[in-house]
Backbone as ProteinMPNN parsed JSONL, in Angstrom:
{"seq_chain_A": "MVRHPLSKRANKYLRKFKKWPHSPYKTSWHHNFGEEQAMKNLKQATLEMGSSQHPQRPNLPYPFLLSTLLDSFKAYSIDPTPKAYFFVLKTLTSTSQLQDIPPVLYHLEHLEKFETPESILVYLIRFYGLSDRVQDAVDLFFRIPRFRCTPTVCSLNLVLSLLCRKRECLEMVPRILLKSQHMNIHVEESTFRVLILSLIHIWRCRRYSLC", "coords_chain_A": {"N_chain_A": [[49.96, 29.556, -11.699], [47.554, 28.644, -9.312], [45.924, 25.711, -8.722], [42.659, 24.639, -7.771], [41.997, 22.3, -5.132], [39.712, 20.662, -5.504], [39.445, 20.758, -8.21], [41.653, 19.292, -9.047], [40.97, 16.719, -8.148], [38.71, 16.257, -9.689], [39.782, 16.287, -12.29], [41.478, 14.075, -12.133], [39.623, 12.045, -11.799], [38.303, 12.248, -14.222], [40.341, 11.565, -16.037], [40.731, 8.912, -15.357], [38.265, 7.545, -15.62], [37.18, 8.584, -17.883], [34.922, 10.208, -17.936], [32.674, 12.596, -16.5], [32.128, 12.946, -12.961], [29.027, 11.881, -11.447], [26.529, 14.16, -10.489], [25.135, 14.349, -7.284], [22.845, 15.871, -6.834], [21.793, 16.089, -9.4], [21.258, 13.41, -9.984], [19.296, 12.824, -8.052], [17.352, 14.614, -8.888], [16.675, 13.595, -11.41], [15.61, 11.151, -10.639], [13.343, 11.908, -9.134], [11.95, 13.238, -11.109], [11.462, 11.105, -12.846], [9.706, 9.564, -11.256], [7.493, 11.286, -11.099], [6.715, 11.431, -13.799], [6.127, 8.751, -14.304], [3.948, 8.348, -12.602], [2.153, 10.099, -13.812], [1.761, 8.813, -16.271], [0.56, 6.484, -15.345], [-1.816, 7.452, -14.201], [-2.982, 8.563, -16.462], [-3.416, 6.261, -17.968], [-5.34, 5.107, -16.383], [-7.494, 6.803, -16.79], [-7.926, 6.301, -19.47], [-8.674, 3.669, -19.316], [-11.266, 3.757, -18.436], [-12.55, 4.614, -20.659], [-14.463, 3.863, -23.521], [-13.137, 3.805, -25.862], [-10.679, 2.847, -25.343], [-10.141, -0.105, -24.723], [-9.354, -2.713, -22.303], [-6.237, -4.406, -22.537], [-5.911, -7.746, -23.557], [-3.752, -9.554, -23.405], [-1.917, -9.257, -21.317], [0.608, -9.83, -18.806], [-0.117, -9.387, -16.183], [-3.01, -8.092, -14.363], [-4.628, -5.221, -15.88], [-4.17, -2.575, -14.667], [-2.096, -3.114, -12.828], [-0.097, -4.062, -14.539], [0.277, -1.752, -16.022], [1.237, -0.032, -14.066], [3.726, -1.245, -13.413], [5.013, -1.164, -15.919], [5.088, 1.581, -16.39], [6.847, 2.617, -14.455], [9.093, 1.101, -15.007], [9.854, 2.087, -17.461], [11.234, 4.356, -16.827], [13.322, 3.388, -15.457], [13.133, 3.019, -12.667], [11.993, 1.989, -9.411], [8.667, 0.943, -8.505], [6.562, 2.928, -6.378], [5.224, 3.171, -2.979], [3.123, 5.001, -3.048], [2.189, 4.774, -5.667], [1.175, 2.158, -5.705], [-0.853, 2.477, -3.832], [-2.52, 4.224, -5.174], [-3.363, 2.575, -7.29], [-4.772, 0.559, -5.881], [-6.828, 2.068, -4.694], [-8.126, 2.897, -6.983], [-9.032, 0.449, -8.018], [-10.81, -0.383, -6.005], [-12.698, 1.673, -6.077], [-13.782, 1.346, -8.557], [-14.869, -1.107, -8.44], [-13.407, -3.366, -9.208], [-12.701, -5.859, -7.945], [-11.597, -8.352, -8.33], [-9.075, -7.93, -9.271], [-7.528, -7.118, -7.183], [-6.195, -9.095, -5.46], [-3.888, -10.002, -7.114], [-2.379, -7.617, -7.124], [-1.818, -7.268, -4.41], [-0.344, -9.61, -3.975], [1.911, -9.139, -5.573], [2.873, -6.877, -4.305], [3.475, -7.935, -1.819], [5.346, -10.04, -2.259], [7.237, -9.323, -4.247], [8.133, -6.726, -4.041], [10.317, -4.48, -2.207], [10.209, -2.387, -0.423], [9.088, -0.925, 2.713], [5.829, -1.373, 3.389], [3.452, 1.147, 3.85], [1.336, 1.296, 6.677], [-1.077, 2.575, 6.395], [-2.01, 2.069, 3.815], [-2.798, -0.628, 3.899], [-4.653, -0.5, 5.954], [-6.614, 1.05, 4.748], [-7.563, -0.762, 2.814], [-8.437, -2.877, 4.417], [-10.547, -1.636, 5.775], [-12.215, -1.136, 3.601], [-12.844, -3.774, 2.773], [-14.193, -4.675, 5.081], [-16.457, -2.959, 5.263], [-17.691, -3.695, 2.991], [-18.91, -6.049, 3.458], [-17.129, -8.166, 3.444], [-15.826, -9.546, 5.539], [-14.142, -11.655, 6.323], [-12.089, -11.46, 4.463], [-11.026, -9.046, 5.281], [-10.051, -9.715, 7.827], [-8.171, -11.688, 7.171], [-6.328, -10.157, 5.708], [-5.457, -8.457, 7.697], [-4.024, -10.261, 9.334], [-1.955, -10.76, 7.604], [-0.395, -8.517, 7.529], [2.346, -8.197, 8.609], [3.776, -9.52, 6.606], [4.034, -7.756, 4.568], [6.21, -6.298, 5.117], [5.647, -4.529, 7.125], [4.942, -2.935, 10.184], [2.442, -3.781, 12.281], [0.006, -1.834, 14.036], [-1.894, -0.56, 16.861], [-3.835, 0.784, 15.575], [-4.686, -0.589, 13.197], [-5.57, -2.878, 14.492], [-7.703, -1.94, 16.128], [-9.422, -1.136, 14.123], [-10.126, -3.57, 12.829], [-11.394, -4.884, 14.946], [-13.572, -3.172, 15.407], [-14.944, -3.538, 13.015], [-15.658, -6.242, 13.187], [-17.294, -6.211, 15.419], [-19.549, -5.038, 14.516], [-21.425, -6.815, 13.741], [-23.316, -9.384, 15.181], [-22.833, -12.059, 14.599], [-20.173, -12.14, 14.081], [-18.822, -11.792, 16.397], [-17.661, -13.908, 17.737], [-15.175, -14.128, 16.661], [-13.613, -12.222, 17.797], [-12.073, -12.82, 20.25], [-10.063, -14.437, 19.122], [-8.773, -12.641, 17.445], [-7.738, -10.817, 19.302], [-5.974, -12.478, 20.694], [-4.228, -13.228, 18.659], [-3.162, -10.748, 18.065], [-1.353, -10.312, 20.11], [0.761, -12.02, 19.476], [1.565, -10.706, 17.266], [2.824, -8.614, 18.276], [1.395, -6.326, 18.952], [0.46, -3.752, 20.976], [-2.13, -3.576, 23.161], [-4.27, -0.868, 23.75], [-5.907, 1.73, 25.68], [-7.775, 2.734, 23.937], [-8.529, 0.504, 22.5], [-10.111, -1.041, 24.267], [-12.135, 0.785, 24.528], [-13.274, 0.731, 21.999], [-14.282, -1.897, 21.976], [-16.129, -1.836, 24.126], [-17.984, 0.185, 23.372], [-18.924, -0.955, 21.022], [-20.131, -3.321, 21.927], [-22.139, -2.24, 23.53], [-23.662, -1.029, 21.566], [-24.529, -3.299, 20.147], [-26.043, -4.552, 22.134], [-28.115, -2.686, 22.475], [-29.285, -2.778, 19.947], [-30.176, -5.407, 19.929], [-31.991, -5.332, 22.031], [-33.948, -3.63, 21.083], [-34.595, -4.903, 18.823], [-33.26, -4.229, 16.427], [-31.197, -5.274, 15.048]], "CA_chain_A": [[48.521, 29.506, -11.389], [47.271, 27.646, -8.289], [44.675, 24.991, -8.998], [41.84, 24.286, -6.599], [42.072, 20.842, -4.878], [38.565, 19.973, -6.095], [39.709, 20.648, -9.642], [42.588, 18.176, -9.228], [40.242, 15.443, -8.006], [37.819, 16.103, -10.835], [40.597, 15.929, -13.453], [41.949, 12.707, -11.936], [38.481, 11.161, -12.063], [38.034, 12.303, -15.65], [41.381, 10.808, -16.736], [40.628, 7.487, -15.05], [37.016, 6.94, -16.078], [36.79, 9.207, -19.151], [33.612, 10.846, -17.828], [32.535, 13.437, -15.318], [31.376, 12.305, -11.87], [27.611, 12.233, -11.381], [26.117, 15.076, -9.429], [24.045, 13.791, -6.465], [21.635, 16.662, -7.051], [21.247, 15.735, -10.7], [20.708, 12.064, -9.881], [18.056, 12.938, -7.297], [16.379, 15.319, -9.72], [16.206, 12.664, -12.436], [14.774, 10.135, -9.988], [12.059, 12.537, -8.815], [11.275, 13.49, -12.384], [10.966, 9.818, -13.33], [8.533, 9.196, -10.459], [6.374, 12.129, -11.504], [6.264, 11.028, -15.134], [5.534, 7.418, -14.202], [2.617, 8.519, -12.016], [1.304, 10.712, -14.828], [1.402, 7.762, -17.224], [-0.36, 5.581, -14.679], [-3.117, 8.131, -14.086], [-3.538, 8.676, -17.803], [-3.917, 4.937, -18.343], [-6.571, 4.896, -15.622], [-8.546, 7.527, -17.49], [-8.195, 5.584, -20.715], [-9.326, 2.404, -18.979], [-12.699, 4.004, -18.308], [-13.082, 5.048, -21.936], [-14.81, 2.759, -24.428], [-12.209, 3.821, -26.978], [-9.422, 2.232, -24.923], [-10.436, -1.319, -23.956], [-8.21, -3.346, -21.667], [-5.486, -5.326, -23.389], [-6.123, -9.088, -23.003], [-2.558, -10.409, -23.359], [-0.98, -8.742, -20.335], [0.988, -10.84, -17.793], [-0.833, -9.051, -14.956], [-4.175, -7.241, -14.638], [-4.287, -4.011, -16.634], [-3.588, -1.497, -13.877], [-0.822, -3.556, -12.276], [0.865, -4.067, -15.646], [0.558, -0.361, -16.366], [2.09, 0.487, -12.993], [5.081, -1.78, -13.566], [5.604, -0.664, -17.166], [5.315, 3.025, -16.289], [8.072, 2.869, -13.686], [10.21, 0.451, -15.692], [10.262, 2.949, -18.571], [12.159, 5.359, -16.3], [14.359, 2.649, -14.719], [12.976, 3.219, -11.234], [11.091, 1.034, -8.78], [7.362, 1.49, -8.123], [6.512, 3.517, -5.041], [3.987, 2.89, -2.234], [2.077, 5.912, -3.521], [1.64, 4.227, -6.903], [0.348, 1.008, -5.337], [-2.041, 2.983, -3.159], [-3.381, 4.757, -6.23], [-3.959, 1.444, -8.006], [-5.757, -0.096, -5.017], [-7.986, 2.947, -4.564], [-8.84, 2.852, -8.26], [-9.704, -0.847, -8.128], [-11.953, -0.422, -5.092], [-13.717, 2.639, -6.495], [-14.4, 0.866, -9.797], [-15.39, -2.457, -8.153], [-12.611, -4.411, -9.867], [-12.152, -6.553, -6.781], [-10.851, -9.53, -8.761], [-7.696, -7.539, -9.582], [-6.827, -6.728, -5.965], [-5.23, -10.117, -5.012], [-2.581, -9.952, -7.793], [-1.64, -6.431, -6.682], [-1.314, -7.567, -3.067], [0.699, -10.629, -4.106], [3.109, -8.485, -6.095], [3.357, -5.984, -3.254], [3.991, -8.747, -0.714], [6.448, -10.944, -2.591], [8.198, -8.839, -5.234], [8.648, -5.4, -3.701], [11.242, -4.5, -1.078], [10.004, -1.286, 0.513], [8.174, -1.135, 3.834], [4.5, -0.902, 3.003], [2.796, 1.952, 4.893], [0.151, 0.656, 7.251], [-2.273, 3.277, 5.93], [-2.506, 1.398, 2.607], [-3.484, -1.85, 4.311], [-5.819, -0.084, 6.739], [-7.628, 1.46, 3.774], [-8.148, -1.944, 2.18], [-9.163, -3.608, 5.463], [-11.817, -0.923, 5.977], [-13.051, -1.377, 2.422], [-13.364, -5.138, 2.856], [-15.155, -4.784, 6.167], [-17.687, -2.241, 4.933], [-18.284, -4.354, 1.814], [-19.357, -7.37, 3.922], [-16.097, -9.168, 3.18], [-15.138, -9.493, 6.824], [-13.063, -12.642, 6.355], [-10.967, -10.88, 3.704], [-10.431, -8.009, 6.138], [-9.298, -10.396, 8.884], [-7.007, -12.332, 6.544], [-5.353, -9.123, 5.368], [-4.889, -8.007, 8.974], [-3.02, -11.238, 9.742], [-0.852, -10.739, 6.638], [0.3, -7.222, 7.554], [3.811, -8.3, 8.719], [4.38, -10.022, 5.372], [4.269, -6.612, 3.688], [7.293, -5.533, 5.73], [4.942, -3.454, 7.818], [4.723, -3.199, 11.598], [1.05, -3.452, 12.622], [-0.193, -1.05, 15.249], [-3.229, -0.631, 17.448], [-4.752, 1.392, 14.61], [-5.281, -1.66, 12.393], [-6.277, -3.773, 15.411], [-8.981, -1.32, 16.487], [-10.285, -1.144, 12.947], [-10.658, -4.921, 12.644], [-12.336, -5.155, 16.03], [-14.797, -2.406, 15.175], [-15.662, -4.175, 11.912], [-16.225, -7.495, 13.677], [-18.336, -5.944, 16.402], [-20.74, -4.486, 13.874], [-22.396, -7.9, 13.567], [-23.255, -10.351, 16.283], [-22.288, -13.334, 14.141], [-18.718, -12.033, 13.983], [-18.255, -11.559, 17.725], [-16.864, -15.054, 18.166], [-13.83, -13.989, 16.115], [-12.891, -11.193, 18.544], [-10.998, -13.38, 21.09], [-8.967, -14.906, 18.272], [-8.044, -11.465, 16.982], [-6.984, -10.283, 20.439], [-4.876, -13.395, 20.975], [-3.271, -13.126, 17.558], [-2.495, -9.448, 18.13], [-0.22, -10.433, 21.026], [1.855, -12.631, 18.719], [1.981, -9.715, 16.276], [3.475, -7.548, 19.066], [0.56, -5.126, 19.008], [0.138, -3.44, 22.364], [-3.507, -3.122, 23.339], [-4.349, 0.394, 24.464], [-7.222, 2.1, 26.203], [-8.678, 2.916, 22.796], [-9.042, -0.814, 22.101], [-11.211, -1.373, 25.163], [-13.221, 1.707, 24.221], [-13.923, 0.198, 20.801], [-15.036, -3.085, 22.36], [-17.253, -1.464, 24.99], [-18.981, 0.905, 22.588], [-19.518, -1.888, 20.068], [-21.018, -4.221, 22.666], [-23.32, -1.452, 23.915], [-24.472, -0.873, 20.356], [-25.181, -4.586, 19.86], [-27.07, -4.778, 23.168], [-29.252, -1.834, 22.167], [-29.93, -3.318, 18.76], [-30.871, -6.639, 20.323], [-33.109, -4.972, 22.894], [-35.017, -3.024, 20.295], [-34.748, -5.731, 17.605], [-32.797, -3.456, 15.279], [-30.164, -6.02, 14.296]], "C_chain_A": [[48.26, 28.369, -10.407], [45.929, 27.001, -8.574], [43.964, 24.631, -7.697], [41.916, 22.772, -6.391], [40.918, 20.079, -5.498], [38.771, 19.777, -7.587], [40.654, 19.492, -9.923], [41.866, 16.842, -9.145], [39.338, 15.202, -9.197], [38.592, 15.676, -12.071], [41.105, 14.497, -13.358], [40.831, 11.721, -12.229], [38.203, 11.099, -13.563], [39.054, 11.491, -16.43], [41.208, 9.304, -16.537], [39.402, 6.857, -15.691], [36.488, 7.549, -17.373], [35.379, 9.793, -19.114], [33.573, 11.652, -16.545], [31.771, 12.705, -14.229], [29.93, 12.783, -11.856], [27.36, 13.19, -10.228], [24.998, 14.446, -8.624], [22.74, 14.541, -6.667], [20.97, 16.269, -8.361], [20.602, 14.354, -10.662], [19.37, 12.083, -9.147], [16.978, 13.606, -8.134], [15.814, 14.386, -10.777], [15.276, 11.607, -11.84], [13.389, 10.71, -9.671], [11.253, 12.816, -10.075], [10.683, 12.198, -12.943], [9.729, 9.371, -12.581], [7.309, 9.998, -10.891], [5.823, 11.706, -12.857], [5.591, 9.656, -15.108], [4.122, 7.507, -13.622], [1.655, 9.161, -13.016], [0.84, 9.68, -15.847], [0.38, 6.809, -16.629], [-1.759, 6.192, -14.576], [-3.785, 8.288, -15.449], [-4.118, 7.344, -18.268], [-5.213, 4.618, -17.608], [-7.745, 5.601, -16.286], [-8.933, 6.806, -18.777], [-8.931, 4.277, -20.47], [-10.828, 2.579, -18.893], [-13.343, 4.456, -19.597], [-13.351, 3.843, -22.834], [-13.86, 2.694, -25.605], [-10.882, 3.156, -26.644], [-9.722, 0.993, -24.075], [-9.179, -1.909, -23.346], [-7.554, -4.339, -22.617], [-5.524, -6.728, -22.787], [-4.857, -9.899, -22.769], [-1.502, -9.896, -22.386], [-0.635, -9.822, -19.315], [0.28, -10.625, -16.458], [-2.103, -8.29, -15.331], [-3.742, -5.876, -15.17], [-3.577, -2.958, -15.793], [-2.232, -1.875, -13.277], [0.25, -3.57, -13.362], [1.26, -2.646, -16.031], [1.471, 0.269, -15.328], [3.54, 0.042, -13.202], [5.755, -1.241, -14.814], [5.942, 0.818, -17.07], [6.609, 3.327, -15.551], [9.292, 2.233, -14.345], [10.736, 1.326, -16.827], [11.255, 4.009, -18.122], [13.234, 4.729, -15.401], [14.326, 2.934, -13.224], [11.962, 2.22, -10.708], [9.756, 1.699, -8.443], [7.369, 1.955, -6.667], [5.241, 3.08, -4.311], [2.826, 3.76, -2.701], [1.404, 5.364, -4.775], [0.741, 3.025, -6.605], [-0.944, 1.459, -4.665], [-3.035, 3.535, -4.182], [-4.095, 3.631, -6.974], [-5.046, 0.78, -7.162], [-7.003, 0.761, -4.848], [-8.813, 2.955, -5.85], [-9.629, 1.56, -8.403], [-10.932, -0.923, -7.216], [-13.064, 0.511, -5.548], [-14.434, 2.213, -7.767], [-14.894, -0.575, -9.675], [-14.669, -3.551, -8.939], [-11.908, -5.246, -8.792], [-11.33, -7.767, -7.174], [-9.389, -9.21, -9.063], [-6.897, -7.151, -8.348], [-5.829, -7.801, -5.501], [-3.911, -10.118, -5.77], [-1.736, -8.75, -7.374], [-1.027, -6.68, -5.306], [-0.198, -8.605, -3.117], [2.008, -9.99, -4.573], [3.725, -7.584, -5.036], [4.018, -6.762, -2.125], [5.284, -9.472, -1.067], [7.544, -10.335, -3.469], [8.718, -7.431, -4.977], [9.497, -5.497, -2.433], [10.963, -3.416, -0.049], [9.043, -1.683, 1.634], [6.829, -0.532, 3.484], [3.885, -0.078, 4.126], [1.524, 1.274, 5.396], [-1.129, 1.295, 6.738], [-2.859, 2.63, 4.676], [-3.32, 0.167, 2.983], [-4.724, -1.533, 5.135], [-6.957, 0.335, 5.811], [-8.345, 0.246, 3.19], [-8.92, -2.785, 3.189], [-10.522, -2.961, 5.701], [-12.768, -1.163, 4.803], [-13.673, -2.769, 2.461], [-14.451, -5.244, 3.923], [-16.48, -4.139, 5.847], [-18.379, -2.822, 3.71], [-18.761, -5.758, 2.15], [-18.403, -8.484, 3.504], [-15.188, -9.227, 4.404], [-13.968, -10.47, 6.875], [-11.851, -12.142, 5.58], [-10.257, -9.82, 4.531], [-9.558, -8.64, 7.218], [-8.036, -11.043, 8.31], [-5.922, -11.31, 6.214], [-4.689, -8.567, 6.631], [-3.792, -8.96, 9.44], [-1.786, -11.192, 8.846], [-0.007, -9.468, 6.726], [1.816, -7.356, 7.689], [4.498, -8.783, 7.443], [4.686, -8.896, 4.387], [5.386, -5.718, 4.225], [6.728, -4.296, 6.43], [4.74, -3.861, 9.273], [3.296, -2.81, 11.97], [0.964, -2.71, 13.943], [-1.61, -1.229, 15.756], [-4.265, -0.018, 16.513], [-5.456, 0.327, 13.773], [-6.055, -2.639, 13.274], [-7.645, -3.208, 15.762], [-9.96, -1.33, 15.318], [-10.923, -2.509, 12.745], [-11.695, -5.255, 13.718], [-13.651, -4.415, 15.823], [-15.622, -2.999, 14.039], [-16.343, -5.468, 12.366], [-17.404, -7.244, 14.615], [-19.581, -5.305, 15.796], [-21.822, -5.533, 13.707], [-22.211, -8.941, 14.655], [-22.612, -11.662, 15.848], [-20.768, -13.314, 14.022], [-18.044, -11.883, 15.339], [-17.356, -12.702, 18.179], [-15.431, -14.984, 17.642], [-12.974, -13.02, 16.936], [-11.805, -11.779, 19.444], [-9.796, -13.857, 20.275], [-8.119, -13.736, 17.793], [-7.171, -10.903, 18.102], [-5.786, -11.168, 20.776], [-3.791, -13.295, 19.907], [-2.5, -11.815, 17.621], [-1.3, -9.475, 19.081], [0.998, -11.019, 20.319], [2.386, -11.674, 17.647], [2.641, -8.51, 16.949], [2.717, -6.223, 19.004], [0.154, -4.906, 20.459], [-1.276, -2.868, 22.456], [-3.517, -1.87, 24.197], [-5.765, 0.633, 24.981], [-8.236, 2.255, 25.081], [-9.289, 1.596, 22.341], [-10.229, -1.221, 22.968], [-12.41, -0.455, 24.917], [-14.01, 1.218, 23.008], [-14.806, -0.99, 21.157], [-16.278, -2.725, 23.168], [-18.351, -0.773, 24.188], [-19.681, -0.022, 21.596], [-20.496, -2.825, 20.762], [-22.272, -3.492, 23.135], [-24.248, -1.286, 22.721], [-25.213, -2.167, 20.033], [-26.292, -4.859, 20.866], [-28.305, -3.937, 22.888], [-30.013, -2.337, 20.952], [-30.748, -4.55, 19.113], [-32.101, -6.319, 21.153], [-34.287, -4.435, 22.094], [-35.208, -3.727, 18.948], [-34.37, -4.962, 16.351], [-31.737, -4.189, 14.481], [-30.273, -7.499, 14.672]], "O_chain_A": [[48.699, 27.243, -10.641], [44.911, 27.687, -8.656], [44.592, 24.36, -6.673], [41.902, 22.023, -7.368], [41.109, 18.96, -5.974], [38.34, 18.778, -8.163], [40.491, 18.784, -10.916], [42.103, 15.944, -9.952], [39.211, 14.071, -9.667], [38.137, 14.813, -12.822], [41.163, 13.784, -14.359], [41.064, 10.677, -12.839], [37.907, 10.035, -14.107], [38.693, 10.798, -17.382], [41.501, 8.515, -17.435], [39.482, 5.76, -16.245], [35.475, 7.098, -17.907], [34.712, 9.866, -20.146], [34.35, 11.412, -15.621], [30.863, 11.927, -14.525], [29.636, 13.926, -12.202], [27.911, 13.038, -9.138], [23.992, 14.038, -9.204], [21.663, 13.944, -6.673], [19.749, 16.13, -8.435], [19.531, 14.146, -11.233], [18.418, 11.429, -9.573], [15.815, 13.202, -8.09], [14.607, 14.382, -11.018], [14.284, 11.217, -12.456], [12.377, 10.056, -9.919], [10.033, 12.651, -10.1], [9.56, 12.183, -13.446], [8.793, 8.852, -13.189], [6.217, 9.446, -11.03], [4.608, 11.631, -13.043], [4.604, 9.43, -15.808], [3.21, 6.826, -14.09], [0.477, 8.807, -13.06], [-0.326, 9.668, -16.243], [-0.55, 6.375, -17.309], [-2.759, 5.522, -14.836], [-5.003, 8.161, -15.572], [-5.181, 7.304, -18.888], [-6.085, 3.937, -18.147], [-8.852, 5.066, -16.34], [-10.11, 6.713, -19.126], [-9.715, 3.828, -21.307], [-11.585, 1.669, -19.233], [-14.556, 4.663, -19.642], [-12.547, 2.912, -22.89], [-13.769, 1.667, -26.278], [-10.055, 2.924, -27.526], [-9.577, 1.028, -22.853], [-8.07, -1.643, -23.81], [-8.224, -5.019, -23.395], [-5.199, -6.89, -21.611], [-4.887, -10.856, -21.995], [-0.308, -10.086, -22.618], [-1.485, -10.648, -18.985], [0.097, -11.569, -15.69], [-2.264, -7.886, -16.483], [-2.616, -5.438, -14.932], [-2.498, -2.495, -16.163], [-1.322, -1.047, -13.224], [1.378, -3.137, -13.129], [2.423, -2.369, -16.328], [2.381, 1.022, -15.675], [4.461, 0.859, -13.17], [6.936, -0.898, -14.783], [6.958, 1.264, -17.603], [7.38, 4.191, -15.968], [10.398, 2.765, -14.252], [11.932, 1.308, -17.122], [12.035, 4.511, -18.931], [13.954, 5.427, -14.687], [15.371, 3.074, -12.589], [11.167, 1.669, -11.469], [9.719, 2.889, -8.13], [8.106, 1.422, -5.838], [4.278, 2.661, -4.954], [1.682, 3.309, -2.744], [0.188, 5.477, -4.93], [-0.334, 2.893, -7.19], [-2.007, 0.886, -4.905], [-4.242, 3.331, -4.06], [-5.29, 3.724, -7.253], [-6.123, 0.471, -7.671], [-8.118, 0.239, -4.858], [-10.042, 3.012, -5.81], [-10.771, 1.577, -8.861], [-11.968, -1.461, -7.606], [-14.243, 0.18, -5.422], [-15.551, 2.655, -8.035], [-15.287, -1.192, -10.665], [-15.279, -4.56, -9.294], [-10.68, -5.32, -8.747], [-10.445, -8.176, -6.421], [-8.554, -10.114, -9.107], [-5.701, -6.879, -8.455], [-4.697, -7.449, -5.172], [-2.867, -10.227, -5.127], [-0.514, -8.855, -7.278], [0.133, -6.348, -5.064], [0.785, -8.495, -2.385], [3.076, -10.271, -4.03], [4.946, -7.533, -4.885], [5.003, -6.307, -1.542], [6.214, -9.512, -0.261], [8.682, -10.803, -3.429], [9.658, -6.993, -5.641], [9.406, -6.469, -1.683], [11.432, -3.511, 1.085], [8.288, -2.648, 1.514], [6.708, 0.68, 3.305], [3.803, -0.559, 5.257], [0.74, 0.743, 4.609], [-2.16, 0.629, 6.653], [-4.076, 2.64, 4.49], [-4.405, -0.054, 2.446], [-5.736, -2.225, 5.024], [-8.119, 0.015, 6.058], [-9.571, 0.226, 3.084], [-9.959, -3.351, 2.847], [-11.533, -3.655, 5.815], [-13.968, -1.367, 4.991], [-14.868, -2.934, 2.216], [-15.504, -5.836, 3.687], [-17.53, -4.714, 6.132], [-19.526, -2.481, 3.423], [-18.993, -6.57, 1.255], [-18.827, -9.61, 3.243], [-13.981, -8.998, 4.331], [-12.912, -10.141, 7.416], [-10.713, -12.371, 5.99], [-9.032, -9.707, 4.487], [-8.458, -8.16, 7.494], [-6.96, -10.951, 8.903], [-4.736, -11.569, 6.418], [-3.5, -8.248, 6.625], [-2.739, -8.513, 9.894], [-0.69, -11.546, 9.281], [1.013, -9.369, 6.044], [2.535, -6.686, 6.947], [5.673, -8.488, 7.222], [5.501, -9.063, 3.481], [5.502, -4.55, 3.851], [7.263, -3.191, 6.333], [4.403, -5.011, 9.556], [2.968, -1.623, 11.976], [1.761, -2.94, 14.852], [-2.417, -1.949, 15.167], [-5.458, -0.284, 16.658], [-6.681, 0.339, 13.652], [-7.082, -3.172, 12.853], [-8.644, -3.924, 15.699], [-11.164, -1.509, 15.498], [-12.129, -2.601, 12.514], [-12.741, -5.835, 13.427], [-14.724, -4.978, 16.042], [-16.852, -2.971, 14.083], [-17.474, -5.749, 11.97], [-18.389, -7.982, 14.6], [-20.56, -5.06, 16.501], [-22.997, -5.201, 13.551], [-21.091, -9.322, 14.996], [-21.922, -12.307, 16.638], [-20.145, -14.365, 13.877], [-16.816, -11.85, 15.417], [-16.399, -12.486, 18.923], [-14.562, -15.708, 18.13], [-11.751, -12.997, 16.791], [-10.682, -11.275, 19.413], [-8.65, -13.697, 20.695], [-6.893, -13.83, 17.741], [-6.01, -10.557, 17.88], [-4.711, -10.666, 21.104], [-2.598, -13.279, 20.21], [-1.32, -11.769, 17.273], [-0.335, -8.737, 18.879], [2.125, -10.573, 20.533], [3.517, -11.817, 17.181], [2.973, -7.522, 16.295], [3.315, -5.147, 19.003], [-0.431, -5.788, 21.087], [-1.571, -1.812, 21.897], [-2.861, -1.81, 25.237], [-6.681, -0.156, 24.746], [-9.415, 1.945, 25.251], [-10.42, 1.562, 21.858], [-11.242, -1.694, 22.452], [-13.559, -0.866, 25.077], [-15.239, 1.277, 22.983], [-15.944, -1.084, 20.697], [-17.359, -3.256, 22.915], [-19.525, -1.119, 24.32], [-20.882, 0.105, 21.358], [-21.576, -3.092, 20.236], [-23.357, -4.072, 23.136], [-25.468, -1.389, 22.85], [-26.394, -2.136, 19.685], [-27.362, -5.342, 20.496], [-29.427, -4.417, 23.047], [-31.243, -2.322, 20.931], [-31.876, -4.713, 18.648], [-33.141, -6.96, 20.999], [-35.448, -4.733, 22.376], [-35.886, -3.218, 18.055], [-35.065, -5.028, 15.337], [-31.406, -3.785, 13.366], [-29.51, -8.322, 14.168]]}, "name": "protein", "num_of_chains": 1, "seq": "MVRHPLSKRANKYLRKFKKWPHSPYKTSWHHNFGEEQAMKNLKQATLEMGSSQHPQRPNLPYPFLLSTLLDSFKAYSIDPTPKAYFFVLKTLTSTSQLQDIPPVLYHLEHLEKFETPESILVYLIRFYGLSDRVQDAVDLFFRIPRFRCTPTVCSLNLVLSLLCRKRECLEMVPRILLKSQHMNIHVEESTFRVLILSLIHIWRCRRYSLC"}
């Protein structure tokens, strides 16, 4: 009887390590399954957080949602994903739990290893700007590289548009443009369009005493 070469390698591996080699497909399947279950646990905890029958636990090392995120993924021996962090940040902003955002950002900046998608930071910058927390929006824009993220003209245009909404913030625009050069953000035609349209809007408001 002629044995298949793959069978010989499998038997040799079994004799040496006393176990069957892991299937890459099986490993990938378990990892994806763990991510799905961790996200389900996180979302369920979010629902419970809004229920009076499930008050927040006071003795957690981190804010409730951040602790739940970390525990949910740790239970399946996998690392938290950008999607999970984005879900937590969106939940915190929609429920006005702004005091819990800095710990999430700190953990994301200092303790995670993945490259943070710019869309997550852009979302939070927009939220800060529209909530009259312009300085927080600017500070987060400057911190983008710390999240292992390459800033683009998208985040630059957003910050500029937020600053140009109010005349008292216009003095910050030159600083932003100068800083963007050090951040290796290439100014595009869209950037000048944002500035021109914003300045026209301010001029009209000033002319008709609307702002």
